[in-house]
XYZ file of C-alpha atoms in Angstrom:
143
model
C -84.988 -10.049 -62.009
C -82.927 -9.729 -58.858
C -83.847 -8.864 -55.313
C -87.475 -9.266 -54.506
C -89.729 -10.404 -57.272
C -91.435 -8.730 -60.133
C -94.646 -7.169 -58.929
C -95.098 -3.704 -60.326
C -97.999 -1.454 -59.512
C -99.863 0.781 -61.894
C -102.342 2.896 -60.022
C -105.542 3.653 -61.872
C -106.615 7.251 -61.886
C -103.138 8.776 -62.173
C -101.795 10.258 -65.357
C -99.604 7.496 -66.759
C -96.088 8.035 -67.944
C -95.271 6.565 -71.380
C -94.833 3.160 -69.746
C -97.561 3.697 -67.108
C -97.154 4.480 -63.416
C -95.126 1.641 -61.977
C -93.266 0.677 -58.836
C -91.257 -2.488 -58.872
C -90.593 -4.627 -55.831
C -87.168 -4.778 -54.288
C -86.770 -1.084 -53.542
C -86.755 -1.099 -49.737
C -89.981 0.367 -48.451
C -91.411 2.253 -51.442
C -95.049 3.303 -50.985
C -97.779 4.467 -53.342
C -101.324 5.244 -52.190
C -100.979 3.024 -49.117
C -99.577 0.002 -50.908
C -96.451 -1.405 -49.363
C -94.477 -2.654 -52.325
C -91.636 -4.266 -50.373
C -92.110 -3.996 -46.599
C -88.846 -3.244 -44.771
C -86.864 -4.661 -47.665
C -88.090 -8.193 -46.922
C -88.529 -10.611 -49.774
C -91.955 -12.252 -49.660
C -93.157 -15.418 -51.281
C -95.492 -14.655 -54.211
C -98.583 -15.958 -52.381
C -97.803 -13.816 -49.308
C -97.253 -10.722 -51.450
C -100.519 -11.278 -53.335
C -102.427 -11.689 -50.059
C -100.919 -8.548 -48.557
C -101.635 -6.437 -51.634
C -105.251 -7.646 -51.682
C -105.684 -6.658 -48.016
C -104.191 -3.177 -48.544
C -106.629 -1.905 -51.169
C -110.417 -2.248 -51.520
C -110.311 -2.986 -55.283
C -107.335 -4.776 -56.829
C -106.782 -6.166 -60.315
C -103.837 -8.467 -61.001
C -102.917 -8.442 -64.677
C -100.184 -8.670 -67.273
C -98.864 -5.475 -68.864
C -100.995 -4.421 -71.826
C -103.907 -6.715 -70.932
C -107.004 -5.553 -72.828
C -109.387 -7.333 -70.424
C -107.791 -5.453 -67.525
C -108.388 -2.209 -69.410
C -112.086 -3.093 -69.805
C -112.319 -3.967 -66.104
C -110.739 -0.636 -65.102
C -113.072 1.311 -67.397
C -116.180 -0.391 -65.996
C -115.057 0.258 -62.425
C -114.265 3.899 -63.272
C -117.699 4.263 -64.892
C -119.383 3.393 -61.591
C -116.999 5.636 -59.627
C -114.391 3.210 -58.300
C -110.695 3.223 -59.058
C -108.874 -0.074 -58.958
C -105.290 -0.618 -57.957
C -103.750 -2.532 -60.842
C -100.856 -4.840 -60.019
C -98.903 -5.927 -63.073
C -97.358 -9.345 -62.614
C -94.033 -10.013 -64.264
C -93.114 -13.450 -62.948
C -94.836 -16.762 -63.597
C -94.870 -17.652 -59.871
C -96.693 -14.434 -59.010
C -99.175 -14.916 -61.843
C -99.845 -18.464 -60.633
C -100.336 -17.235 -57.036
C -102.780 -14.515 -58.127
C -104.704 -16.965 -60.307
C -104.898 -19.489 -57.490
C -106.038 -16.868 -54.959
C -108.763 -15.605 -57.304
C -109.748 -19.035 -58.609
C -109.533 -17.410 -62.045
C -106.965 -16.712 -64.702
C -105.249 -13.340 -64.842
C -106.649 -10.682 -64.943
C -108.048 -11.391 -61.509
C -110.209 -8.967 -59.519
C -110.542 -8.718 -55.740
C -113.123 -6.485 -54.061
C -112.738 -6.051 -50.318
C -110.214 -8.871 -50.221
C -112.688 -11.313 -51.764
C -111.987 -12.816 -55.186
C -114.494 -11.836 -57.866
C -112.789 -13.693 -60.704
C -111.941 -12.234 -64.060
C -113.830 -10.009 -66.448
C -116.749 -12.447 -66.473
C -117.066 -12.245 -62.676
C -117.006 -8.445 -62.769
C -119.607 -8.341 -65.541
C -121.788 -10.805 -63.641
C -121.716 -8.599 -60.534
C -122.463 -5.505 -62.597
C -125.327 -7.014 -64.601
C -126.917 -8.471 -61.464
C -126.888 -5.039 -59.799
C -124.591 -6.194 -56.990
C -121.389 -4.382 -58.057
C -122.150 -0.863 -56.790
C -123.526 -2.040 -53.403
C -120.447 -4.253 -52.948
C -118.104 -1.381 -53.808
C -119.917 0.860 -51.306
C -119.714 -1.867 -48.668
C -115.902 -2.052 -48.933
C -115.431 1.723 -49.055
C -114.484 1.963 -52.719
C -117.343 4.390 -53.464
C -118.450 7.526 -51.689
C -122.113 7.957 -50.910
């Protein structure tokens, strides 16, 4: 892929097109729900891009396209009233950066900029009763 990496964003909660709702990096300032896909046309290193995307949204899932564990994570978050921003990773370097930042394999969840881990981390938070309070704390839930 030329010109700026392969992060694409699918935003949970929107009606997906046949291939999902996606923005790909490299487009010179495209924005979707507050996410800056490629700020000012600059090309970022994968680790910098991952860090910026995590800071820009209260709940972020990094995943591969068609990941069933990501689907389960999104459904659980939706069930408690939160909508995650799902970032689909297309390049190995970006997947490695997301995995390293989360200290977990992809799919990797961040809540309030803090790594939760994968599906097991999300389930652990939920079963312990700490998920909803954490989501409220970071502004991902109303009320």
